[in-house]
């Protein structure tokens, strides 16, 4: 079976047993790139009330170089070294 982003859904429980949520864990899944009327558009969230919630913009790649993991944003990464793609 193959996977596509269209087939995935993510959720974050708010007040389950341990009162953990995406803000206390500093983890959230956010849109970073969209195609609107055939044109690519970077999407970024940058709230003025909490700079820690700023998201990464554009097409992302996860790269591993010299023992360090780096997320490259805005489509500037090297697709051939993207560790999120098989």
N, CA and C of each residue as an Amber inpcrd file, in Angstrom:
protein
   258
   0.8400000  -1.1880000   0.0000000   0.0000000   0.0000000   0.0000000
   0.8760000   1.2400000   0.0000000   0.4380000   2.2270000  -0.7190000
   1.1620000   3.5010000  -0.7770000   0.4900000   4.5270000   0.1230000
   1.2640000   5.5180000   0.5230000   0.7530000   6.5880000   1.3840000
   0.8030000   7.8980000   0.6320000  -0.1420000   8.7410000   0.9160000
  -0.1560000  10.0960000   0.3740000  -0.5930000  11.0440000   1.4810000
  -0.1360000  12.2760000   1.4190000  -0.5010000  13.2510000   2.4510000
  -2.0180000  13.4310000   2.5270000  -2.7020000  13.2010000   1.4170000
  -4.1640000  13.3330000   1.4110000  -4.8410000  12.3120000   2.3140000
  -4.1320000  11.2360000   2.6520000  -4.7240000  10.1520000   3.4340000
  -4.4690000  10.2720000   4.9270000  -3.7550000  11.2850000   5.3620000
  -3.3660000  11.4040000   6.7640000  -4.2340000  12.4070000   7.5090000
  -4.4810000  12.0950000   8.7580000  -5.1840000  13.0340000   9.6400000
  -4.4740000  13.0210000  10.9920000  -4.2450000  14.1870000  11.5590000
  -3.5650000  14.2970000  12.8350000  -4.4950000  14.9430000  13.8490000
  -4.3750000  14.5320000  15.0880000  -5.1790000  15.1440000  16.1350000
  -4.3460000  15.3140000  17.3870000  -4.8000000  16.1710000  18.2530000
  -4.1090000  16.4070000  19.5110000  -5.1540000  16.4790000  20.6080000
  -5.1220000  15.5090000  21.5120000  -6.0910000  15.4940000  22.6020000
  -5.8300000  16.6410000  23.5640000  -6.8670000  17.3030000  23.9810000
  -6.7240000  18.4610000  24.8560000  -6.6390000  18.0950000  26.3260000
  -7.6940000  17.5800000  26.8880000  -7.7280000  17.3220000  28.3300000
  -8.0060000  15.8510000  28.5880000  -7.0770000  15.0290000  28.2120000
  -7.2360000  13.6040000  28.4790000  -6.8180000  13.3370000  29.9210000
  -6.0670000  12.3050000  30.1700000  -5.7000000  11.9520000  31.5400000
  -4.6290000  12.8480000  32.1370000  -3.6730000  13.2760000  31.3240000
  -2.5140000  13.9760000  31.8690000  -2.4830000  15.4700000  31.5400000
  -3.5110000  15.9880000  30.9320000  -3.5870000  17.4120000  30.5840000
  -2.4150000  17.8560000  29.7100000  -2.0120000  16.9820000  28.7820000
  -0.9470000  17.3160000  27.8340000  -1.5920000  17.7270000  26.5190000
  -1.0680000  18.7520000  25.9030000  -1.5770000  19.1740000  24.6160000
  -0.4320000  19.7800000  23.8120000  -0.7280000  20.2330000  22.6110000
   0.3510000  20.6710000  21.7280000   1.1190000  21.8710000  22.2620000
   0.5010000  22.7230000  23.0740000   1.2280000  23.8660000  23.6210000
   2.2010000  23.4460000  24.7200000   1.8130000  22.5130000  25.6000000
   2.7270000  22.0800000  26.6540000   3.8480000  21.2140000  26.0820000
   3.5870000  20.5200000  24.9940000   4.5860000  19.6620000  24.3680000
   5.3910000  20.3740000  23.2800000   4.9810000  21.6040000  22.9360000
   5.6480000  22.3770000  21.8760000   5.7120000  21.5870000  20.5670000
   4.5940000  20.9640000  20.2170000   4.5320000  20.1600000  19.0040000
   3.1800000  20.3770000  18.3320000   3.2000000  20.6580000  17.0390000
   1.9560000  20.8070000  16.2870000   2.2460000  20.5130000  14.8180000
   1.2570000  20.0410000  14.1270000   1.3580000  19.8180000  12.6880000
   0.6630000  20.9830000  12.0010000   1.3900000  21.6660000  11.1310000
   0.8440000  22.8590000  10.4910000   1.1070000  22.8130000   8.9920000
   0.2560000  23.4820000   8.2650000   0.4410000  23.6370000   6.8280000
   1.6210000  24.5720000   6.5930000   2.5070000  24.2250000   5.6480000
   3.6390000  25.1070000   5.3540000   3.6830000  25.5130000   3.8840000
   2.8720000  24.8350000   3.0440000   2.9060000  25.1120000   1.6060000
   1.5730000  24.7050000   1.0140000   1.0710000  25.4950000   0.0850000
  -0.1990000  25.1800000  -0.5690000  -0.1140000  25.5800000  -2.0380000
  -0.9640000  24.9600000  -2.8390000  -1.0940000  25.3450000  -4.2370000
  -2.4580000  25.9990000  -4.3860000  -2.4550000  27.2750000  -4.7800000
  -3.6850000  28.0480000  -4.9280000  -3.7800000  28.5090000  -6.3780000
  -4.8410000  28.0880000  -7.0490000  -5.0270000  28.4340000  -8.4660000
  -3.7960000  28.0970000  -9.3020000  -3.1730000  26.9480000  -8.9910000
  -2.0260000  26.4780000  -9.7530000  -0.6920000  27.0680000  -9.3530000
  -0.6740000  27.9880000  -8.4030000   0.5830000  28.6290000  -7.9860000
   0.9450000  28.2090000  -6.5620000   2.2260000  27.8950000  -6.3390000
   2.7010000  27.5320000  -5.0090000   2.7590000  28.7450000  -4.0920000
   2.3090000  28.5620000  -2.8480000   2.2930000  29.6520000  -1.8730000
   2.8570000  29.1450000  -0.5470000   3.8720000  29.8340000  -0.0120000
   4.3770000  29.4970000   1.3170000   3.3410000  29.9130000   2.3570000
   3.1440000  29.0660000   3.3610000   2.1950000  29.3510000   4.4350000
   2.9820000  29.3720000   5.7390000   2.8020000  30.4260000   6.5360000
   3.5160000  30.5300000   7.8010000   2.6140000  31.1680000   8.8510000
   2.7470000  30.6980000  10.0830000   2.0250000  31.2730000  11.2170000
   3.0720000  31.9490000  12.0950000   2.8470000  33.2110000  12.4290000
   3.7970000  33.9580000  13.2470000   3.0290000  34.8810000  14.1960000
   2.4120000  34.3060000  15.2490000   1.5960000  35.1160000  16.1500000
   2.4380000  36.0920000  16.9820000   1.9590000  37.3130000  17.0990000
   2.7090000  38.3240000  17.8590000   2.6400000  38.0700000  19.3640000
   1.6470000  37.2880000  19.8110000   1.4960000  37.0440000  21.2450000
   2.4080000  35.9390000  21.7580000   2.9330000  35.0770000  20.8710000
   3.8060000  33.9840000  21.3050000   4.7840000  33.6250000  20.1930000
   5.9670000  34.2350000  20.1780000   6.9560000  33.9520000  19.1330000
   7.3550000  32.4750000  19.0710000   7.1770000  31.7370000  20.1550000
   7.5030000  30.3150000  20.1750000   6.5900000  29.4720000  19.3080000
   5.4950000  30.0530000  18.8470000   4.5450000  29.3220000  18.0050000
   4.7690000  29.5700000  16.5180000   5.8300000  30.2800000  16.1560000
   6.0900000  30.5380000  14.7360000   6.3470000  29.2120000  14.0220000
   5.7330000  29.0570000  12.8590000   5.8970000  27.8240000  12.0980000
   6.9530000  28.0000000  11.0090000   7.3360000  26.8970000  10.4040000
   8.2970000  26.9140000   9.3050000   7.5300000  27.1500000   8.0040000
   8.0920000  27.9560000   7.1090000   7.3900000  28.3400000   5.8850000
   7.8900000  27.5590000   4.6770000   6.9870000  27.2960000   3.7460000
   7.3420000  26.7370000   2.4490000   7.5690000  25.2440000   2.4520000
   8.0350000  24.7540000   1.3120000   8.3310000  23.3270000   1.1650000
   9.5270000  22.9960000   2.0520000   9.4070000  21.9320000   2.8290000
  10.4260000  21.5680000   3.8130000  11.1850000  20.3160000   3.4080000
  12.4550000  20.2560000   3.7670000  13.2400000  19.0260000   3.6680000
  13.9350000  18.8080000   5.0070000  14.0980000  17.5420000   5.3710000
  14.8370000  17.1820000   6.5800000  16.1540000  16.5760000   6.1290000
  17.2450000  17.2460000   6.4710000  18.5600000  16.8260000   5.9810000
  19.5000000  16.4940000   7.1380000  20.3510000  15.5120000   6.9140000
  21.3220000  15.0620000   7.9160000  22.7180000  15.2510000   7.3390000
  23.4320000  16.2510000   7.8660000  24.7820000  16.5530000   7.3760000
  25.7250000  16.7040000   8.5460000  26.8660000  16.0730000   8.4670000
  27.9090000  16.1650000   9.4930000  27.3610000  15.8520000  10.8820000
  26.4730000  14.8530000  10.9730000  25.9380000  14.4270000  12.2550000
  24.8560000  15.3260000  12.8330000  24.3700000  16.2940000  12.0500000
  23.3720000  17.2360000  12.5440000  22.1240000  17.1960000  11.6580000
  20.9460000  17.1380000  12.3090000  19.6650000  17.1650000  11.6040000
  19.2280000  18.6140000  11.4390000  18.7980000  18.9620000  10.2270000
  18.3670000  20.3220000   9.9390000  17.1140000  20.2990000   9.0740000
  16.1460000  21.1410000   9.4190000  14.9840000  21.3430000   8.5620000
  15.2640000  22.5690000   7.7110000  15.2370000  22.3860000   6.3940000
  15.4890000  23.4860000   5.4710000  14.1320000  23.9570000   4.9480000
  13.8890000  25.2620000   5.0200000  12.5780000  25.8240000   4.6970000
  12.5530000  26.5310000   3.3430000  11.3740000  26.9790000   2.9750000
  11.1260000  27.8160000   1.8070000  11.5980000  27.1970000   0.4990000
  11.6110000  25.8680000   0.4200000  11.9970000  25.1850000  -0.8080000
  13.4660000  25.2740000  -1.1480000  14.3040000  25.6780000  -0.1740000
  15.7350000  25.8610000  -0.4300000  16.5540000  24.5970000  -0.1890000
  15.8970000  23.5050000   0.2280000  16.6090000  22.2720000   0.5370000
  16.9540000  21.4680000  -0.7030000  17.7390000  20.4380000  -0.4890000
  18.1520000  19.5220000  -1.5580000  17.2660000  18.2820000  -1.5040000
  16.3780000  18.1370000  -2.4650000  15.4240000  17.0210000  -2.4770000
  16.1330000  15.6700000  -2.5050000  17.3300000  15.5980000  -3.0540000
  18.0390000  14.3190000  -3.1360000  18.5700000  13.8560000  -1.7830000
  18.6690000  14.7460000  -0.7910000  19.1380000  14.3630000   0.5370000
  18.0340000  14.4170000   1.5780000  16.7840000  14.6290000   1.1480000
  15.6350000  14.7180000   2.0690000  15.3940000  13.3580000   2.7390000
  15.5280000  13.3260000   4.0490000  15.3740000  12.0840000   4.8090000
  13.9030000  11.6910000   5.0270000  12.9650000  12.5580000   4.6480000
  11.5420000  12.2300000   4.7780000  10.9960000  11.5240000   3.5400000
  11.8190000  11.4020000   2.4990000  11.4030000  10.7760000   1.2500000
  12.2440000   9.5290000   1.0240000  11.5730000   8.4380000   0.6730000
  12.3200000   7.1940000   0.4070000  12.7960000   7.1680000  -1.0260000
